[in-house]
GROMACS .gro file of C-alpha atoms in nm:
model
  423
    1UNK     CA    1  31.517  12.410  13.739
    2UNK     CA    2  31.168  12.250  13.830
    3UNK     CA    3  31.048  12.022  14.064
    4UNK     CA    4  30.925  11.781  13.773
    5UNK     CA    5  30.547  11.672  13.818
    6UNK     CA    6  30.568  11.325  13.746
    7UNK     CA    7  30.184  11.292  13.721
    8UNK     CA    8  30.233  11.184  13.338
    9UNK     CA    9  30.109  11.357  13.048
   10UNK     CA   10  29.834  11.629  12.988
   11UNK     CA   11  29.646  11.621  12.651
   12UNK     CA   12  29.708  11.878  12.419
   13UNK     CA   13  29.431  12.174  12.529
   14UNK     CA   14  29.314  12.059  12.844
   15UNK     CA   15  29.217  12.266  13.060
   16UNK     CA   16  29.397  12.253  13.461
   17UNK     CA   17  29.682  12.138  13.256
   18UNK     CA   18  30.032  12.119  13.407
   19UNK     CA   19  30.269  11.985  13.172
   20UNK     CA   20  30.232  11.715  12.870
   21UNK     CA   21  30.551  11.479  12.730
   22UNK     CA   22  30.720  11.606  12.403
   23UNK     CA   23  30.819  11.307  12.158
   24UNK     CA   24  31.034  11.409  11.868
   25UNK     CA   25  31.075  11.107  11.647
   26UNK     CA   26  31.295  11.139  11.348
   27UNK     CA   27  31.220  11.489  11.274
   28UNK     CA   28  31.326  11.686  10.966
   29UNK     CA   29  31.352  11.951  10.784
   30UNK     CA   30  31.467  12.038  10.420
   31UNK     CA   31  31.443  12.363  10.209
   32UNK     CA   32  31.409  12.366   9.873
   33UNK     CA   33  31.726  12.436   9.706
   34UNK     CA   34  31.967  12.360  10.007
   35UNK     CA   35  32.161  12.049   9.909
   36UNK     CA   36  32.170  11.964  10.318
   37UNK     CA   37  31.866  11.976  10.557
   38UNK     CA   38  31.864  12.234  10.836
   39UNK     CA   39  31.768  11.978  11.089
   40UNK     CA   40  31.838  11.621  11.032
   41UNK     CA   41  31.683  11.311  11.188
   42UNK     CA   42  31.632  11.453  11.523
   43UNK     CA   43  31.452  11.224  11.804
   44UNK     CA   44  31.381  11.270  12.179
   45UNK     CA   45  31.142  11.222  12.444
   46UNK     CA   46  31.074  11.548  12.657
   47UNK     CA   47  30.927  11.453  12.991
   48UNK     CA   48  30.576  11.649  13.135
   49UNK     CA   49  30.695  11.940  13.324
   50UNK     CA   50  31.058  11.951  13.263
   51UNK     CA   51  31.240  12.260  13.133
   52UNK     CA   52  31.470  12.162  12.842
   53UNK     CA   53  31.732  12.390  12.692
   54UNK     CA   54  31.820  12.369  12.351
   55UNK     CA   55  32.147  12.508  12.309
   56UNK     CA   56  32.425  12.526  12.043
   57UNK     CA   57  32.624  12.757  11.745
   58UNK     CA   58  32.411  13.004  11.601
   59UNK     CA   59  32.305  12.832  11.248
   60UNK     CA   60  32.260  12.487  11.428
   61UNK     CA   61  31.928  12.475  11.345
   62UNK     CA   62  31.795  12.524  11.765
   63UNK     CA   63  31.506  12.768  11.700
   64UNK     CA   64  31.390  12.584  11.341
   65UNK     CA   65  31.316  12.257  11.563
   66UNK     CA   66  31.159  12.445  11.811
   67UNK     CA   67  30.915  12.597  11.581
   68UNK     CA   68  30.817  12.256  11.433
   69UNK     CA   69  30.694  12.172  11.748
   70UNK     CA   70  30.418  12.397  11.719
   71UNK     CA   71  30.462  12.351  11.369
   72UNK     CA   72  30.508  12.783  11.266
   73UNK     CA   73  30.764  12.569  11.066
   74UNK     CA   74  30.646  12.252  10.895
   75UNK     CA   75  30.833  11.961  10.919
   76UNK     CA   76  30.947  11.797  10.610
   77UNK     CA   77  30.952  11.458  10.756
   78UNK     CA   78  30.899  11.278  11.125
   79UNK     CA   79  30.597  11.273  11.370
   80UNK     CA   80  30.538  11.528  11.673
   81UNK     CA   81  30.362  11.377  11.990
   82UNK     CA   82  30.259  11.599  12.288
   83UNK     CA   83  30.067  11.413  12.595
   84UNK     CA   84  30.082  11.102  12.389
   85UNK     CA   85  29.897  11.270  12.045
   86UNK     CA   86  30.064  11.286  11.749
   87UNK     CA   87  29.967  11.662  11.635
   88UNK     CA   88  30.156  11.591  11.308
   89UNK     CA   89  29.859  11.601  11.095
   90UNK     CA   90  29.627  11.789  11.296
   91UNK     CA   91  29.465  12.175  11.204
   92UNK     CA   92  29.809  12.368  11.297
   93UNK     CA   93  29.624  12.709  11.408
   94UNK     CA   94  29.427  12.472  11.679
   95UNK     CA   95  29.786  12.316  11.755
   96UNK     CA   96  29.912  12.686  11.824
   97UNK     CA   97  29.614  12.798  12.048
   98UNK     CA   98  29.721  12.477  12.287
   99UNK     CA   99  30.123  12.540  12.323
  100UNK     CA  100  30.223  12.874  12.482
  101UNK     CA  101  30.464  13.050  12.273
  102UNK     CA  102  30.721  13.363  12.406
  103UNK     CA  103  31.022  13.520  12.178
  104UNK     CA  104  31.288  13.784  12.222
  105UNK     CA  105  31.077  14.084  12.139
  106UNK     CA  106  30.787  13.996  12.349
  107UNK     CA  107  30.560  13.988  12.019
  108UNK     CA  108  30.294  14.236  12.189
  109UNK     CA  109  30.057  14.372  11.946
  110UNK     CA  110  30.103  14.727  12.003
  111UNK     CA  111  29.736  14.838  11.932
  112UNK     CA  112  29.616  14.657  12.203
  113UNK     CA  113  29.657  14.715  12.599
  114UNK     CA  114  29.873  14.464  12.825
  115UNK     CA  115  29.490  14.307  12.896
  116UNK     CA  116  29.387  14.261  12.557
  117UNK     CA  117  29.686  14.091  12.446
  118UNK     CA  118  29.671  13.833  12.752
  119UNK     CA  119  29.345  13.759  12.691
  120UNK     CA  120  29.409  13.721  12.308
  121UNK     CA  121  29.434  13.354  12.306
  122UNK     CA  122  29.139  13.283  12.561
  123UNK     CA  123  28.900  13.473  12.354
  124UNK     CA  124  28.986  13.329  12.079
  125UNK     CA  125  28.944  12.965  12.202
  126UNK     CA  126  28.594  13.082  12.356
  127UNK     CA  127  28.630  13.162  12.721
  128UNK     CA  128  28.372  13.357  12.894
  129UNK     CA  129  28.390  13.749  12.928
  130UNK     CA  130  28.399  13.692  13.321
  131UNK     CA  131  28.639  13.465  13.322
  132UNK     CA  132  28.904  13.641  13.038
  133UNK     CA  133  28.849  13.932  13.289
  134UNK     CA  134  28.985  13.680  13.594
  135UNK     CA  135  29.235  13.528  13.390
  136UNK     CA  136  29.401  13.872  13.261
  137UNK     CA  137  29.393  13.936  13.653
  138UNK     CA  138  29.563  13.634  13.787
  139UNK     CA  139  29.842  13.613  13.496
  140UNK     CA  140  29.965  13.995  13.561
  141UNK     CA  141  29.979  13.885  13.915
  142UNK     CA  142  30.187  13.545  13.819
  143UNK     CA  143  30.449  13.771  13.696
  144UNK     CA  144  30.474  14.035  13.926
  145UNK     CA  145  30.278  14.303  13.799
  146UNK     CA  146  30.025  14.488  13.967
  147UNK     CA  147  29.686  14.441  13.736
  148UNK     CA  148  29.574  14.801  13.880
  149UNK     CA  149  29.840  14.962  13.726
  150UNK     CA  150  29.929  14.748  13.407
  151UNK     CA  151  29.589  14.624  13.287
  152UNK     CA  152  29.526  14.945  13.087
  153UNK     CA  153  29.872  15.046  12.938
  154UNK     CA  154  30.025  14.973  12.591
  155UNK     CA  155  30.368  14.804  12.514
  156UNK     CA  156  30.514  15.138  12.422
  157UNK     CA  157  30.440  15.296  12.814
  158UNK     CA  158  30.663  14.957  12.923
  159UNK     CA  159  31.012  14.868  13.000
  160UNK     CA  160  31.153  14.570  12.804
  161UNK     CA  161  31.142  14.360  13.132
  162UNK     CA  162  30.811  14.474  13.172
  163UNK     CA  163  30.704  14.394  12.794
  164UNK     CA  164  30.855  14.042  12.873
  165UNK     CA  165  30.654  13.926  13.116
  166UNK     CA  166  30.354  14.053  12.910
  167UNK     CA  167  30.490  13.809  12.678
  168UNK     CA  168  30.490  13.530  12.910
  169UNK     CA  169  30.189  13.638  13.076
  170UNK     CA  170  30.031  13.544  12.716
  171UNK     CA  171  30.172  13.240  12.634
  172UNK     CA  172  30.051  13.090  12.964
  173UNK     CA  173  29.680  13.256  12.994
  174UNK     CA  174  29.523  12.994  12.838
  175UNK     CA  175  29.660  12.730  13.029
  176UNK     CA  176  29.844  12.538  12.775
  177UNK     CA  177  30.046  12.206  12.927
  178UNK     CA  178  30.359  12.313  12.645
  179UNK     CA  179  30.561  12.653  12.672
  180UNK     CA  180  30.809  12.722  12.380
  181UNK     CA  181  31.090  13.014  12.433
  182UNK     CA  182  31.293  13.133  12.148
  183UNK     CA  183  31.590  13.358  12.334
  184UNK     CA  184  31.269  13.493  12.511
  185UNK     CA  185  31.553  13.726  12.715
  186UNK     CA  186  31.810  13.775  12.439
  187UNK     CA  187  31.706  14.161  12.410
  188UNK     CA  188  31.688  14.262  12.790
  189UNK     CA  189  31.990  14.429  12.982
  190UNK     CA  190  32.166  14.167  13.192
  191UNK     CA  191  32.026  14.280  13.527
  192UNK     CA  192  31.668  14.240  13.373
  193UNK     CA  193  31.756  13.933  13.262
  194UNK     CA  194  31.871  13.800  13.538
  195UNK     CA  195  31.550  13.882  13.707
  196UNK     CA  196  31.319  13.741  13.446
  197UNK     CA  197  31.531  13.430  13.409
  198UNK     CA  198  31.445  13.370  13.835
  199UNK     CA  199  31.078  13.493  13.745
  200UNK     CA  200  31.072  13.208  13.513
  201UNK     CA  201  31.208  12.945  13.765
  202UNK     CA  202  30.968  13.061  14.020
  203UNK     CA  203  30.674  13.001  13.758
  204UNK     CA  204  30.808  12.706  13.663
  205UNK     CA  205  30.823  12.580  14.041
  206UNK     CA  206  30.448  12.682  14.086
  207UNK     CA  207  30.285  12.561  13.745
  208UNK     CA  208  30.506  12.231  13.652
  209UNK     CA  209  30.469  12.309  13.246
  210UNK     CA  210  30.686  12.137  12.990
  211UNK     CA  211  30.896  12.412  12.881
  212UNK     CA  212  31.126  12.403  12.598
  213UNK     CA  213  31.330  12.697  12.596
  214UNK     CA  214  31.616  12.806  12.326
  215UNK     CA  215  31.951  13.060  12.405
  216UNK     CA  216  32.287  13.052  12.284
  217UNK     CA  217  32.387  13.128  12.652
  218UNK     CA  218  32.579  12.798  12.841
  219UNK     CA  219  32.502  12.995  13.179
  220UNK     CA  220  32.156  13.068  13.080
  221UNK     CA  221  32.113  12.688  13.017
  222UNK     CA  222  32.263  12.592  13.341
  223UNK     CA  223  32.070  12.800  13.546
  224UNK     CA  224  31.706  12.750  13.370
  225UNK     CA  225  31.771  12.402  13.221
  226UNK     CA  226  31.646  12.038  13.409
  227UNK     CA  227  31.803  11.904  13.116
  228UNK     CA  228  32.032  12.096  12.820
  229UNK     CA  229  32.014  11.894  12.510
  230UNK     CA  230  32.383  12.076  12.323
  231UNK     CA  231  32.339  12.066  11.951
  232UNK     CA  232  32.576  12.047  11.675
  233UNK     CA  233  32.473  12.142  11.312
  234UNK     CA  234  32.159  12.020  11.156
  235UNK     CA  235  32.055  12.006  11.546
  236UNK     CA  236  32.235  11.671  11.568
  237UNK     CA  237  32.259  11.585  11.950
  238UNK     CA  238  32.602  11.610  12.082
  239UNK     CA  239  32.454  11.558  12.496
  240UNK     CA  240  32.150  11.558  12.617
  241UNK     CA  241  32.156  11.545  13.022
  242UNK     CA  242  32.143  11.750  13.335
  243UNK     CA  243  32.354  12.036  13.414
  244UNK     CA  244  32.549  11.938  13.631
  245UNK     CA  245  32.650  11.620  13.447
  246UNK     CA  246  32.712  11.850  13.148
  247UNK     CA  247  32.939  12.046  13.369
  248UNK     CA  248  33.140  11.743  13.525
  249UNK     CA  249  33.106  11.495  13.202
  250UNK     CA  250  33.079  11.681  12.871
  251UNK     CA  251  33.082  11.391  12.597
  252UNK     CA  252  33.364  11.548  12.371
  253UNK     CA  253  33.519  11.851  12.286
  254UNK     CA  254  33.269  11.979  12.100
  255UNK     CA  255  33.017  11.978  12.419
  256UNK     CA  256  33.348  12.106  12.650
  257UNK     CA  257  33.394  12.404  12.397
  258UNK     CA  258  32.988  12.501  12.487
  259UNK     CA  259  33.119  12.451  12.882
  260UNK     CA  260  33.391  12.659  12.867
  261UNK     CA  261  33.663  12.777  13.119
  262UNK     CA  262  33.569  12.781  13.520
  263UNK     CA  263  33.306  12.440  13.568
  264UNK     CA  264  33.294  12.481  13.930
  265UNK     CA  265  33.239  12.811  13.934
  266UNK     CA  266  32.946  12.739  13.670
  267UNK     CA  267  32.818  12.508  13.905
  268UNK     CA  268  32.697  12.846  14.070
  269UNK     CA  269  32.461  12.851  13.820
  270UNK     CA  270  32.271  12.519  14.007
  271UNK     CA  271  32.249  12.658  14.383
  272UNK     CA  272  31.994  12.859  14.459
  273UNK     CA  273  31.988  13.185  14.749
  274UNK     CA  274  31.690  13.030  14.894
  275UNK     CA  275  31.931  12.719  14.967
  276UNK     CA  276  32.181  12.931  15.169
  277UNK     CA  277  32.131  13.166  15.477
  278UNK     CA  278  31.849  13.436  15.395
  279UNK     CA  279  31.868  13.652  15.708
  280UNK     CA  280  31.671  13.960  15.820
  281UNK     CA  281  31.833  14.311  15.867
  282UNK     CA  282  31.685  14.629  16.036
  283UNK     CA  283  31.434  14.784  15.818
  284UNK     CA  284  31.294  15.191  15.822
  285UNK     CA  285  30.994  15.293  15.564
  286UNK     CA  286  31.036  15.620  15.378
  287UNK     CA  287  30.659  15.677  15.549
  288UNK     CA  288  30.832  15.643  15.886
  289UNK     CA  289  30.859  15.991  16.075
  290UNK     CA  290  31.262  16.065  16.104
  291UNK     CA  291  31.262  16.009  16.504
  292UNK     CA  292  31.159  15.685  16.415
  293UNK     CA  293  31.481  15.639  16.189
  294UNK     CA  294  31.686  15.795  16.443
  295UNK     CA  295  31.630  15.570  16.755
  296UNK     CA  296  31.583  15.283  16.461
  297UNK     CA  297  32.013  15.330  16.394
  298UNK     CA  298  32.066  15.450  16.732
  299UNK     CA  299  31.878  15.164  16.894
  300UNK     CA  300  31.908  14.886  16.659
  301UNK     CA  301  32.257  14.756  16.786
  302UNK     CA  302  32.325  14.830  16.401
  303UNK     CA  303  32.516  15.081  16.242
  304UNK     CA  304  32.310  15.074  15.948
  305UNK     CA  305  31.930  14.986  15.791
  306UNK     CA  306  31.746  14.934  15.482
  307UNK     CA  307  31.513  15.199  15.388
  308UNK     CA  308  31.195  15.057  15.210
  309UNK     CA  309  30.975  15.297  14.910
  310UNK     CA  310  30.618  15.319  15.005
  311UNK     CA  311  30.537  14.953  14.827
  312UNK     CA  312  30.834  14.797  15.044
  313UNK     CA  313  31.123  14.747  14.759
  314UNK     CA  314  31.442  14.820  14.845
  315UNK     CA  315  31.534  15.165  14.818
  316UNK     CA  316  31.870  15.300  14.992
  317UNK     CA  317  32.112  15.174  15.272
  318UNK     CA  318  32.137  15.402  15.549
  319UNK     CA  319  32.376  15.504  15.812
  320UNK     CA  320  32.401  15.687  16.097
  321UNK     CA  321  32.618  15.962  16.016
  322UNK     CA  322  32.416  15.991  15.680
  323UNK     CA  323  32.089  16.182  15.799
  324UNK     CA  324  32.331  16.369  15.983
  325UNK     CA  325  32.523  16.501  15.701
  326UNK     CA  326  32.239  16.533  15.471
  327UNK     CA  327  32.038  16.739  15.734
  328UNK     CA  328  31.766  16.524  15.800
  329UNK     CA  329  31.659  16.471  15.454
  330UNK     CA  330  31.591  16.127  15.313
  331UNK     CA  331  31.616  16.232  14.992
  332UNK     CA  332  31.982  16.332  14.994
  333UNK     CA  333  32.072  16.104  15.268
  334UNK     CA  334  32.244  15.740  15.217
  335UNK     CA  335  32.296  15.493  14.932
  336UNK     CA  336  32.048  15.380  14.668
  337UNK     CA  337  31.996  14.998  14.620
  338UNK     CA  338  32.116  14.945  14.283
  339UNK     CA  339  32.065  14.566  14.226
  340UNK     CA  340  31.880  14.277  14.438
  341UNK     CA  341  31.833  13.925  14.363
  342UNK     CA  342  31.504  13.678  14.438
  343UNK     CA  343  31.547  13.345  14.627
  344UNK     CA  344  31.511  13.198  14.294
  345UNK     CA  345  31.839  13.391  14.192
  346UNK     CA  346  32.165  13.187  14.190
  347UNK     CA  347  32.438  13.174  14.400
  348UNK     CA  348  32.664  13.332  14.115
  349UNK     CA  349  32.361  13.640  14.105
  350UNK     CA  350  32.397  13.712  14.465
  351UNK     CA  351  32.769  13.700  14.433
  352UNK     CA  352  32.773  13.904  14.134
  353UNK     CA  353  32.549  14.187  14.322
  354UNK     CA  354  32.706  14.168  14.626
  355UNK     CA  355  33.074  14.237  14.469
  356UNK     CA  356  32.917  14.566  14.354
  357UNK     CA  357  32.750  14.674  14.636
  358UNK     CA  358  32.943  14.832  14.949
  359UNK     CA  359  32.760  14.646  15.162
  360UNK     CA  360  32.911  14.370  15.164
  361UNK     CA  361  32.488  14.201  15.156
  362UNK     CA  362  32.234  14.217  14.878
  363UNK     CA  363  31.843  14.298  14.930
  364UNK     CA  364  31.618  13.918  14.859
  365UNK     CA  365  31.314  14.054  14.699
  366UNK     CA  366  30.937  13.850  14.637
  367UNK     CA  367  30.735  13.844  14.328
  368UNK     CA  368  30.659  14.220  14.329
  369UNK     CA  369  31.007  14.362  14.456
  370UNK     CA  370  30.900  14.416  14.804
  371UNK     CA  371  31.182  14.319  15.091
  372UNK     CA  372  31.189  13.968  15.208
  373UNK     CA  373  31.557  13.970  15.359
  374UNK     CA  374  31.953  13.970  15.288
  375UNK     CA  375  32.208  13.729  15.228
  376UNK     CA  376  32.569  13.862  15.298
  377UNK     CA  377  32.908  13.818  15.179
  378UNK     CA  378  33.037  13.537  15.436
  379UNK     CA  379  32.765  13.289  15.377
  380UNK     CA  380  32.815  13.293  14.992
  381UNK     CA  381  33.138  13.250  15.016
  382UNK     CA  382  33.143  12.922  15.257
  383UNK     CA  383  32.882  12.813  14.991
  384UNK     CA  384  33.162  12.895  14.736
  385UNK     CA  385  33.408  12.705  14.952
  386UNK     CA  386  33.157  12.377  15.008
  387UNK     CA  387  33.106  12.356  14.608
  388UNK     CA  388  33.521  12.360  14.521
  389UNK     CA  389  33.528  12.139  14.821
  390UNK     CA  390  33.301  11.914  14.624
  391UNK     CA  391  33.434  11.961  14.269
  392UNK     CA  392  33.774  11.855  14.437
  393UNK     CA  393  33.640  11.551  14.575
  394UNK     CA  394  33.475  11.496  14.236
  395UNK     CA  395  33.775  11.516  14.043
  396UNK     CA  396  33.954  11.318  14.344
  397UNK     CA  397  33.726  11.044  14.273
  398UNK     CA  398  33.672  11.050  13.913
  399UNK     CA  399  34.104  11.026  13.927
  400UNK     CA  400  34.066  10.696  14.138
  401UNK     CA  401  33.810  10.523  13.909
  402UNK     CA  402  34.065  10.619  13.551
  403UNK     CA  403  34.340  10.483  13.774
  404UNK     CA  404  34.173  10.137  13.873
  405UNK     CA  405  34.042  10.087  13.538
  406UNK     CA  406  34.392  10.165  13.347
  407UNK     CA  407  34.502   9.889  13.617
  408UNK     CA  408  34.294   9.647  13.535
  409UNK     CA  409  34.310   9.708  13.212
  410UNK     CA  410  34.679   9.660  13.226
  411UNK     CA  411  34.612   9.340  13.445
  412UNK     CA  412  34.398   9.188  13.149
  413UNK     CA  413  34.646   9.241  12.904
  414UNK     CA  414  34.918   9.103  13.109
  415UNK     CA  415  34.733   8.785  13.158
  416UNK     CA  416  34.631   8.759  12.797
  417UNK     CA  417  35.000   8.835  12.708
  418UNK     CA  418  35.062   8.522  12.980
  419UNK     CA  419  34.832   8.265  12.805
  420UNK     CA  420  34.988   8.351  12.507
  421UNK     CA  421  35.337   8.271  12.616
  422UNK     CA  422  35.213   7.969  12.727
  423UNK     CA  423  35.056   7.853  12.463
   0.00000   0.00000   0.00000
């Protein structure tokens, strides 16, 4: 998902951080009475600013090793390092204040306004009044929301989406180099989470943390993940690699059950819309005077264009014969957008939205919603045709290599059977 700093490691609670290595070594943990630990023995190295996916059966102990890491669950056994540290034995409320954390119901404190929860954690760890006040300001703008309008309202006067990025919003305002995610957009509807899943990449692409994210969603994984590490009970490893070697090399059947049906058409999941053809289409502003949308469709060598709210989202398709019919009213006239994907959005988004739009070409919105262009129906689909192109080369390939190493093989044993005979 990232483009992976590779600067090294960030210590844990510096400020200007971008992201710090994860090192679990031989981590457990046991509860009393349970004859068998819910994780067992677990060790890997998490590289600064990569996003890692823990995936696997519900019960496989994902989210408990997750929560070790920042230690809201103490390990029984094993040693934590983050940017080189081991924060094993350290004070675990300072640990917390360092690592970001965001879960599936946002966690707002509904008391407080969308400011006062982002600027929980930098209060707490001292910051200035004048620069909390900056801070609140720049994260609601990271995540798409206008401060003007959000900085004063309470969770209840949001939409989950909305209450999401709050969430996230949080975990990063005080700059920590670690972000944990525990099914952060399990309780969302799947258009929303689609949407927060590409606001996520496109934070990730800007601030280079080292995420570790959780989700008992394979797709979710592929589209998020730099790495997926697939888990079996007790959080035992089963694979721990990219994608798309996931995808085209799953270690067992175990790790191939997680995969599923349809590969290629997972490998969707790992091509982005800003990768294919974003192209512009004629645009009107519900502002415009209706003259101006007249000769716009009349003129445009079109017979239809995009009308834009007063912020510049995506608001209906128009055609020609529409104003006509509805009298010259914009309100009754044309179609309403109903879905629209970001150029952080995957090819299997834009495909999805595009199948259920008329159009036959779905609206590529920026960080706030406003228009930035369209990608159509015949450019994903040679996309779609270049990726099974690929996958069948793939599997061409991956054929040859089985068959020259069953030859040789066979060669070895024929020879060995030779010098037997003769001796």
């Amino acid at each position: 998902m990232s483009e992976t700093s590779g600067t090294g490691t960030a210590p844990v609670g510096a400020t200007g951080a971008t992201g710090a290595t994860i090192e679990l070594e031989n981590l457990t943990k046991r509860y009393p009475g349970s004859p068998l630990p819910a994780v067992d023995d677990v060790s890997m190295e998490i590289k600064a600013g990569e996003t890692v996916i823990f995936v696997g059966p519900s019960g496989c102990g994902k989210s408990t090793t997750l929560k070790m890491i920042n230690r809201l669950i103490e390990p029984s056994g094993g040693r934590i390092r983050i940017g080189g540290e081991d924060v094993t034995d350290i004070d675990p409320v300072r640990l917390r204040r360092t690592i970001g954390y965001a879960i599936q119901s946002s966690g707002l404190f509904p008391h407080m306004t969308v400011a006062q929860n982002i600027a929980l954690v930098p209060r707490m760890t001292g910051w200035s009044k004048a620069r909390v006040r900056s801070r609140v300001e720049e994260m609601l703008d990271l995540v798409g929301l206008d401060p003007g309008e959000f900085h004063d309202r309470y969770p209840r006067q949001l939409s989950g989406g909305q209450q999401q990025r709050v969430g996230v919003a949080r975990a990063l305002a005080a700059d920590p180099p670690v972000l944990l995610m525990d099914e952060p957009f399990g309780a969302v509807d799947p258009i929303t989470r689609d949407h927060l899943q590409d606001e996520l990449i496109r934070l990730q692409r800007e601030l280079h943390k080292t995420i570790v994210f959780v989700t008992h969603d394979f797709d979710e994984a592929i589209k998020l993940g730099d790495r997926i590490a697939v888990l079996r009970e007790q959080s035992h490893i089963a694979q721990f690699d990219t994608p798309e070697a996931i995808l085209t090399n799953p270690a067992d059947d175990f790790v191939s059950g997680f995969v599923g049906a349809g590969a290629a058409l997972k490998r969707l999941n790992l091509t982005r819309v800003r990768d294919v053809g974003i192209t512009d289409c004629p645009t009107v502003s519900v502002e415009d005077p209706l003259q101006h949308i007249f000769d716009r469709l009349r003129d445009g060598g079109t017979n239809e264009v995009l009308l834009l709210d007063r912020r510049g989202r995506p608001y209906k398709w128009l055609r020609r014969g529409d104003l006509m019919r509805a009298k010259g009213s914009l309100a009754r006239a044309g179609t309403l957008v109903t879905d629209t994907v970001t150029r952080d959005a995957t090819l299997r988004d834009a495909l999805e939205a595009v199948l259920t739009d008329n159009t036959g070409r779905v609206a590529v919105t920026g960080r706030r919603g406003e228009y930035t262009g369209v990608v159509d129906m015949e450019t994903l689909m040679n996309s779609v045709q270049e990726l099974l192109e690929a996958d069948r080369l793939d599997a061409l390939e991956h054929r040859h290599d089985l068959e020259e190493a069953r030859a040789d093989r066979t060669h070895s044993e024929q020879e060995g059977f030779g010098g037997a005979a003769k001796a």
